[in-house]
Amino acid sequence: MFKGFKNFLMRGDVIVVAVGLIVALAFSTLIKSFTDSVINPIIARAQGGKSAGLGWQLGQAGNKTTYLDVGSFISALIYFIIFMAVVYFLIVVPYKAVQARRGITVFGDPTPAKTCPACLSGDIPEAAAKCRYCGTDQPARPERAAG
């Protein structure tokens, strides 16, 4: 029972994903600090005065639950974009390169697909002779003329 679990954990892909998640968590903390300490004050200053941030008070003055904080949303959006860029360039791109050296294509373009005329499933491979869902024979692909 434990041998199968050990084999699962020791697969290279699982280790790479685990390390990637740890790195992503560390960058997440760093980027959160950046948006809280740098971006939020800039956005709050953009409104000017003694404002609590970029936004509007919808209810009673001083009530934080009725404050529409647009600045926090903008900050969260900037955080998300920075975080996804970090994940892509520091985890996905190197992982694609390592897998390409191993002869495996990951995160590639989707394979061409066609739609079944009987059940209208749109994810049938171009070369399929039968639909994987309804079993209907698929029309042959028209051959391309050389030219």
XYZ file of N, CA and C in Angstrom, residues 12 35 47 68 103-104 113-114 121 146:
30
model
N 8.751 12.534 -10.977
C 9.364 13.838 -11.201
C 8.356 14.958 -11.337
N 2.101 45.226 -3.265
C 0.859 45.939 -3.574
C 0.330 46.676 -2.348
N -6.598 59.965 -4.984
C -7.868 60.614 -4.671
C -7.640 61.930 -3.928
N -17.135 51.717 -0.633
C -16.847 51.072 -1.910
C -15.395 51.387 -2.255
N 11.225 15.451 -24.583
C 10.412 15.049 -25.727
C 8.920 15.099 -25.454
N 8.512 15.806 -24.401
C 7.103 15.899 -24.035
C 6.638 17.327 -24.258
N -9.646 19.999 -34.027
C -10.821 19.190 -33.707
C -11.923 19.483 -34.720
N -12.870 18.553 -34.771
C -14.035 18.740 -35.631
C -15.296 18.479 -34.819
N -20.903 17.210 -30.737
C -19.741 17.338 -29.857
C -18.630 17.987 -30.651
N -2.277 19.191 -53.765
C -0.883 19.669 -53.747
C -0.781 20.842 -54.701
